JSON list of C-alpha atoms in Angstrom, two decimals:
[
{"chain": "A", "resi": 1, "resn": "MET", "atom": "CA", "xyz": [81.37, 39.41, 133.17]},
{"chain": "A", "resi": 2, "resn": "ILE", "atom": "CA", "xyz": [78.77, 38.14, 135.68]},
{"chain": "A", "resi": 3, "resn": "CYS", "atom": "CA", "xyz": [77.13, 35.41, 133.69]},
{"chain": "A", "resi": 4, "resn": "GLY", "atom": "CA", "xyz": [75.41, 32.89, 135.90]},
{"chain": "A", "resi": 5, "resn": "HIS", "atom": "CA", "xyz": [74.86, 35.32, 138.82]},
{"chain": "A", "resi": 6, "resn": "SER", "atom": "CA", "xyz": [71.21, 36.07, 139.86]},
{"chain": "A", "resi": 7, "resn": "LEU", "atom": "CA", "xyz": [70.33, 39.70, 139.09]},
{"chain": "A", "resi": 8, "resn": "ARG", "atom": "CA", "xyz": [66.77, 39.87, 140.27]},
{"chain": "A", "resi": 9, "resn": "GLY", "atom": "CA", "xyz": [65.55, 42.63, 142.40]},
{"chain": "A", "resi": 10, "resn": "PHE", "atom": "CA", "xyz": [68.26, 45.22, 141.42]},
{"chain": "A", "resi": 11, "resn": "SER", "atom": "CA", "xyz": [67.32, 48.92, 141.13]},
{"chain": "A", "resi": 12, "resn": "VAL", "atom": "CA", "xyz": [66.80, 50.57, 137.94]},
{"chain": "A", "resi": 13, "resn": "MET", "atom": "CA", "xyz": [70.19, 51.57, 136.80]},
{"chain": "A", "resi": 14, "resn": "ASN", "atom": "CA", "xyz": [71.97, 54.48, 135.16]},
{"chain": "A", "resi": 15, "resn": "VAL", "atom": "CA", "xyz": [72.86, 53.77, 131.61]},
{"chain": "A", "resi": 16, "resn": "PRO", "atom": "CA", "xyz": [75.06, 56.68, 130.33]},
{"chain": "A", "resi": 17, "resn": "GLU", "atom": "CA", "xyz": [74.17, 57.56, 126.70]},
{"chain": "A", "resi": 18, "resn": "HIS", "atom": "CA", "xyz": [77.76, 58.08, 125.41]},
{"chain": "A", "resi": 19, "resn": "LEU", "atom": "CA", "xyz": [78.98, 54.59, 126.24]},
{"chain": "A", "resi": 20, "resn": "LYS", "atom": "CA", "xyz": [78.57, 51.28, 124.39]},
{"chain": "A", "resi": 21, "resn": "TYR", "atom": "CA", "xyz": [77.88, 47.94, 126.15]},
{"chain": "A", "resi": 22, "resn": "SER", "atom": "CA", "xyz": [78.68, 44.28, 125.97]},
{"chain": "A", "resi": 23, "resn": "LEU", "atom": "CA", "xyz": [76.66, 41.23, 126.72]},
{"chain": "A", "resi": 24, "resn": "ASN", "atom": "CA", "xyz": [78.87, 40.62, 129.70]},
{"chain": "A", "resi": 25, "resn": "HIS", "atom": "CA", "xyz": [77.89, 43.90, 131.39]},
{"chain": "A", "resi": 26, "resn": "GLU", "atom": "CA", "xyz": [81.05, 45.86, 130.54]},
{"chain": "A", "resi": 27, "resn": "TRP", "atom": "CA", "xyz": [81.00, 49.41, 129.00]},
{"chain": "A", "resi": 28, "resn": "VAL", "atom": "CA", "xyz": [83.38, 51.10, 126.59]},
{"chain": "A", "resi": 29, "resn": "ASN", "atom": "CA", "xyz": [83.86, 54.81, 126.02]},
{"chain": "A", "resi": 30, "resn": "ASP", "atom": "CA", "xyz": [85.45, 55.01, 122.57]},
{"chain": "A", "resi": 31, "resn": "SER", "atom": "CA", "xyz": [84.74, 58.70, 122.15]},
{"chain": "A", "resi": 32, "resn": "VAL", "atom": "CA", "xyz": [88.08, 59.17, 124.07]},
{"chain": "A", "resi": 33, "resn": "GLN", "atom": "CA", "xyz": [91.47, 57.83, 123.04]},
{"chain": "A", "resi": 34, "resn": "PRO", "atom": "CA", "xyz": [92.59, 55.56, 124.41]},
{"chain": "A", "resi": 35, "resn": "ALA", "atom": "CA", "xyz": [89.17, 54.19, 125.05]},
{"chain": "A", "resi": 36, "resn": "GLU", "atom": "CA", "xyz": [88.12, 53.54, 128.55]},
{"chain": "A", "resi": 37, "resn": "VAL", "atom": "CA", "xyz": [86.56, 50.22, 129.81]},
{"chain": "A", "resi": 38, "resn": "GLY", "atom": "CA", "xyz": [84.69, 49.35, 133.02]},
{"chain": "A", "resi": 39, "resn": "ILE", "atom": "CA", "xyz": [81.75, 47.42, 134.37]},
{"chain": "A", "resi": 40, "resn": "THR", "atom": "CA", "xyz": [78.14, 48.58, 134.50]},
{"chain": "A", "resi": 41, "resn": "VAL", "atom": "CA", "xyz": [76.16, 49.54, 137.54]},
{"chain": "A", "resi": 42, "resn": "PHE", "atom": "CA", "xyz": [74.15, 46.44, 136.84]},
{"chain": "A", "resi": 43, "resn": "ALA", "atom": "CA", "xyz": [77.33, 44.21, 137.22]},
{"chain": "A", "resi": 44, "resn": "ALA", "atom": "CA", "xyz": [78.54, 46.27, 140.21]},
{"chain": "A", "resi": 45, "resn": "GLU", "atom": "CA", "xyz": [75.24, 45.77, 142.05]},
{"chain": "A", "resi": 46, "resn": "ALA", "atom": "CA", "xyz": [75.31, 42.06, 141.21]},
{"chain": "A", "resi": 47, "resn": "LEU", "atom": "CA", "xyz": [78.75, 41.77, 142.74]},
{"chain": "A", "resi": 48, "resn": "GLY", "atom": "CA", "xyz": [78.14, 43.69, 145.88]},
{"chain": "A", "resi": 49, "resn": "ASP", "atom": "CA", "xyz": [81.22, 44.91, 147.80]},
{"chain": "A", "resi": 50, "resn": "VAL", "atom": "CA", "xyz": [84.30, 44.49, 145.69]},
{"chain": "A", "resi": 51, "resn": "ILE", "atom": "CA", "xyz": [87.43, 43.66, 147.72]},
{"chain": "A", "resi": 52, "resn": "TYR", "atom": "CA", "xyz": [89.96, 42.65, 145.01]},
{"chain": "A", "resi": 53, "resn": "VAL", "atom": "CA", "xyz": [90.66, 43.56, 141.33]},
{"chain": "A", "resi": 54, "resn": "GLU", "atom": "CA", "xyz": [93.18, 41.87, 139.04]},
{"chain": "A", "resi": 55, "resn": "LEU", "atom": "CA", "xyz": [93.77, 43.49, 135.82]},
{"chain": "A", "resi": 56, "resn": "PRO", "atom": "CA", "xyz": [96.14, 42.77, 132.77]},
{"chain": "A", "resi": 57, "resn": "GLU", "atom": "CA", "xyz": [99.60, 44.39, 132.49]},
{"chain": "A", "resi": 58, "resn": "PRO", "atom": "CA", "xyz": [99.82, 47.56, 130.21]},
{"chain": "A", "resi": 59, "resn": "GLY", "atom": "CA", "xyz": [101.24, 46.49, 126.94]},
{"chain": "A", "resi": 60, "resn": "SER", "atom": "CA", "xyz": [99.07, 43.40, 126.85]},
{"chain": "A", "resi": 61, "resn": "HIS", "atom": "CA", "xyz": [97.44, 42.85, 123.38]},
{"chain": "A", "resi": 62, "resn": "LEU", "atom": "CA", "xyz": [93.99, 41.34, 123.81]},
{"chain": "A", "resi": 63, "resn": "THR", "atom": "CA", "xyz": [91.18, 40.32, 121.49]},
{"chain": "A", "resi": 64, "resn": "ALA", "atom": "CA", "xyz": [87.50, 41.11, 122.23]},
{"chain": "A", "resi": 65, "resn": "GLY", "atom": "CA", "xyz": [86.01, 38.38, 124.46]},
{"chain": "A", "resi": 66, "resn": "ASP", "atom": "CA", "xyz": [89.45, 37.51, 126.08]},
{"chain": "A", "resi": 67, "resn": "VAL", "atom": "CA", "xyz": [89.40, 37.16, 129.79]},
{"chain": "A", "resi": 68, "resn": "CYS", "atom": "CA", "xyz": [91.35, 40.29, 130.97]},
{"chain": "A", "resi": 69, "resn": "GLY", "atom": "CA", "xyz": [91.11, 40.05, 134.73]},
{"chain": "A", "resi": 70, "resn": "GLU", "atom": "CA", "xyz": [88.75, 39.21, 137.53]},
{"chain": "A", "resi": 71, "resn": "VAL", "atom": "CA", "xyz": [86.74, 41.01, 140.23]},
{"chain": "A", "resi": 72, "resn": "GLU", "atom": "CA", "xyz": [86.37, 39.49, 143.75]},
{"chain": "A", "resi": 73, "resn": "SER", "atom": "CA", "xyz": [83.53, 40.61, 145.96]},
{"chain": "A", "resi": 74, "resn": "THR", "atom": "CA", "xyz": [82.16, 39.30, 149.27]},
{"chain": "A", "resi": 75, "resn": "LYS", "atom": "CA", "xyz": [79.61, 37.40, 147.27]},
{"chain": "A", "resi": 76, "resn": "SER", "atom": "CA", "xyz": [81.75, 35.84, 144.45]},
{"chain": "A", "resi": 77, "resn": "VAL", "atom": "CA", "xyz": [84.63, 35.98, 141.89]},
{"chain": "A", "resi": 78, "resn": "ALA", "atom": "CA", "xyz": [83.84, 37.00, 138.39]},
{"chain": "A", "resi": 79, "resn": "GLU", "atom": "CA", "xyz": [86.02, 37.05, 135.33]},
{"chain": "A", "resi": 80, "resn": "LEU", "atom": "CA", "xyz": [86.33, 40.37, 133.23]},
{"chain": "A", "resi": 81, "resn": "TYR", "atom": "CA", "xyz": [86.06, 40.00, 129.47]},
{"chain": "A", "resi": 82, "resn": "LEU", "atom": "CA", "xyz": [87.47, 42.74, 127.19]},
{"chain": "A", "resi": 83, "resn": "PRO", "atom": "CA", "xyz": [84.65, 43.93, 124.96]},
{"chain": "A", "resi": 84, "resn": "VAL", "atom": "CA", "xyz": [87.13, 45.41, 122.28]},
{"chain": "A", "resi": 85, "resn": "SER", "atom": "CA", "xyz": [90.54, 44.32, 120.72]},
{"chain": "A", "resi": 86, "resn": "GLY", "atom": "CA", "xyz": [93.56, 46.24, 121.29]},
{"chain": "A", "resi": 87, "resn": "GLU", "atom": "CA", "xyz": [96.51, 47.12, 123.55]},
{"chain": "A", "resi": 88, "resn": "VAL", "atom": "CA", "xyz": [96.09, 47.92, 127.26]},
{"chain": "A", "resi": 89, "resn": "VAL", "atom": "CA", "xyz": [97.99, 51.07, 127.66]},
{"chain": "A", "resi": 90, "resn": "ALA", "atom": "CA", "xyz": [96.73, 51.69, 131.35]},
{"chain": "A", "resi": 91, "resn": "VAL", "atom": "CA", "xyz": [95.00, 50.15, 134.30]},
{"chain": "A", "resi": 92, "resn": "ASN", "atom": "CA", "xyz": [93.33, 52.28, 137.04]},
{"chain": "A", "resi": 93, "resn": "GLU", "atom": "CA", "xyz": [95.85, 52.02, 139.81]},
{"chain": "A", "resi": 94, "resn": "ALA", "atom": "CA", "xyz": [93.27, 53.70, 142.10]},
{"chain": "A", "resi": 95, "resn": "VAL", "atom": "CA", "xyz": [90.76, 50.84, 141.65]},
{"chain": "A", "resi": 96, "resn": "ILE", "atom": "CA", "xyz": [93.54, 48.28, 142.41]},
{"chain": "A", "resi": 97, "resn": "ALA", "atom": "CA", "xyz": [94.19, 50.24, 145.74]},
{"chain": "A", "resi": 98, "resn": "ASP", "atom": "CA", "xyz": [90.54, 50.78, 146.53]},
{"chain": "A", "resi": 99, "resn": "PRO", "atom": "CA", "xyz": [88.38, 48.23, 144.79]},
{"chain": "A", "resi": 100, "resn": "GLY", "atom": "CA", "xyz": [85.28, 49.86, 146.38]},
{"chain": "A", "resi": 101, "resn": "LEU", "atom": "CA", "xyz": [85.46, 52.50, 143.67]},
{"chain": "A", "resi": 102, "resn": "ILE", "atom": "CA", "xyz": [83.92, 50.12, 141.20]},
{"chain": "A", "resi": 103, "resn": "GLY", "atom": "CA", "xyz": [80.74, 50.08, 143.22]},
{"chain": "A", "resi": 104, "resn": "ALA", "atom": "CA", "xyz": [80.82, 53.74, 144.22]},
{"chain": "A", "resi": 105, "resn": "ASP", "atom": "CA", "xyz": [81.54, 55.08, 140.76]},
{"chain": "A", "resi": 106, "resn": "PRO", "atom": "CA", "xyz": [81.54, 52.52, 138.06]},
{"chain": "A", "resi": 107, "resn": "TYR", "atom": "CA", "xyz": [81.33, 54.97, 135.15]},
{"chain": "A", "resi": 108, "resn": "GLY", "atom": "CA", "xyz": [83.77, 57.51, 136.62]},
{"chain": "A", "resi": 109, "resn": "LYS", "atom": "CA", "xyz": [86.50, 56.87, 139.13]},
{"chain": "A", "resi": 110, "resn": "GLY", "atom": "CA", "xyz": [85.76, 53.12, 138.82]},
{"chain": "A", "resi": 111, "resn": "TRP", "atom": "CA", "xyz": [87.00, 52.65, 135.29]},
{"chain": "A", "resi": 112, "resn": "LEU", "atom": "CA", "xyz": [89.28, 49.59, 134.81]},
{"chain": "A", "resi": 113, "resn": "LEU", "atom": "CA", "xyz": [91.32, 49.86, 131.68]},
{"chain": "A", "resi": 114, "resn": "ARG", "atom": "CA", "xyz": [92.54, 52.14, 128.90]},
{"chain": "A", "resi": 115, "resn": "VAL", "atom": "CA", "xyz": [92.94, 50.52, 125.59]},
{"chain": "A", "resi": 116, "resn": "ARG", "atom": "CA", "xyz": [94.42, 51.55, 122.25]},
{"chain": "A", "resi": 117, "resn": "LEU", "atom": "CA", "xyz": [91.74, 50.25, 119.97]},
{"chain": "A", "resi": 118, "resn": "ALA", "atom": "CA", "xyz": [92.57, 47.76, 117.16]},
{"chain": "A", "resi": 119, "resn": "GLN", "atom": "CA", "xyz": [88.91, 46.63, 116.69]},
{"chain": "A", "resi": 120, "resn": "VAL", "atom": "CA", "xyz": [85.54, 47.46, 118.11]},
{"chain": "A", "resi": 121, "resn": "PRO", "atom": "CA", "xyz": [83.01, 44.71, 117.59]},
{"chain": "A", "resi": 122, "resn": "SER", "atom": "CA", "xyz": [79.31, 45.40, 117.35]},
{"chain": "A", "resi": 123, "resn": "LEU", "atom": "CA", "xyz": [78.26, 46.54, 120.93]},
{"chain": "A", "resi": 124, "resn": "MET", "atom": "CA", "xyz": [74.87, 47.50, 122.44]},
{"chain": "A", "resi": 125, "resn": "SER", "atom": "CA", "xyz": [73.61, 51.01, 122.38]},
{"chain": "A", "resi": 126, "resn": "PRO", "atom": "CA", "xyz": [72.24, 52.32, 125.64]},
{"chain": "A", "resi": 127, "resn": "ASP", "atom": "CA", "xyz": [68.76, 51.45, 124.61]},
{"chain": "A", "resi": 128, "resn": "GLU", "atom": "CA", "xyz": [69.63, 48.02, 123.64]},
{"chain": "A", "resi": 129, "resn": "TYR", "atom": "CA", "xyz": [71.58, 47.50, 126.93]},
{"chain": "A", "resi": 130, "resn": "ARG", "atom": "CA", "xyz": [68.65, 48.64, 128.93]},
{"chain": "A", "resi": 131, "resn": "ALA", "atom": "CA", "xyz": [66.28, 46.14, 127.16]},
{"chain": "A", "resi": 132, "resn": "PHE", "atom": "CA", "xyz": [68.88, 43.38, 127.61]},
{"chain": "A", "resi": 133, "resn": "SER", "atom": "CA", "xyz": [69.42, 44.10, 131.37]},
{"chain": "A", "resi": 134, "resn": "ASP", "atom": "CA", "xyz": [65.75, 44.18, 131.92]},
{"chain": "A", "resi": 135, "resn": "GLU", "atom": "CA", "xyz": [65.46, 40.73, 130.43]},
{"chain": "A", "resi": 136, "resn": "SER", "atom": "CA", "xyz": [68.45, 39.62, 132.50]},
{"chain": "A", "resi": 137, "resn": "ARG", "atom": "CA", "xyz": [66.73, 40.38, 135.82]}
]
């Protein structure tokens, strides 16, 4: 999601234990169906104040790794990559109306998509993501 951005100096982040994580700093909650997808605190902090979000149309069928939208902040524009394969069944209209929800509550009200899963590739556990994020700083 935010490859190429400097991530040094960010605070220790919250990494919820019930989620899985991608190399692009997205999270997946596949314990609910449809699965929820969003960006991590790490990504949200790197972006800063989010002012615009573009998400795919419900009904879109996407493959893990596909670009599925973008997030624009006062600092930059970053592409979103879907960490799973499946059909987008919902987008978070509240985030489209108020993109600041991404930074304010990235694991709650700031979720981005709901996806009917077709495939979940190997994603990182919370411990693996913490180690990966520490190396990325």
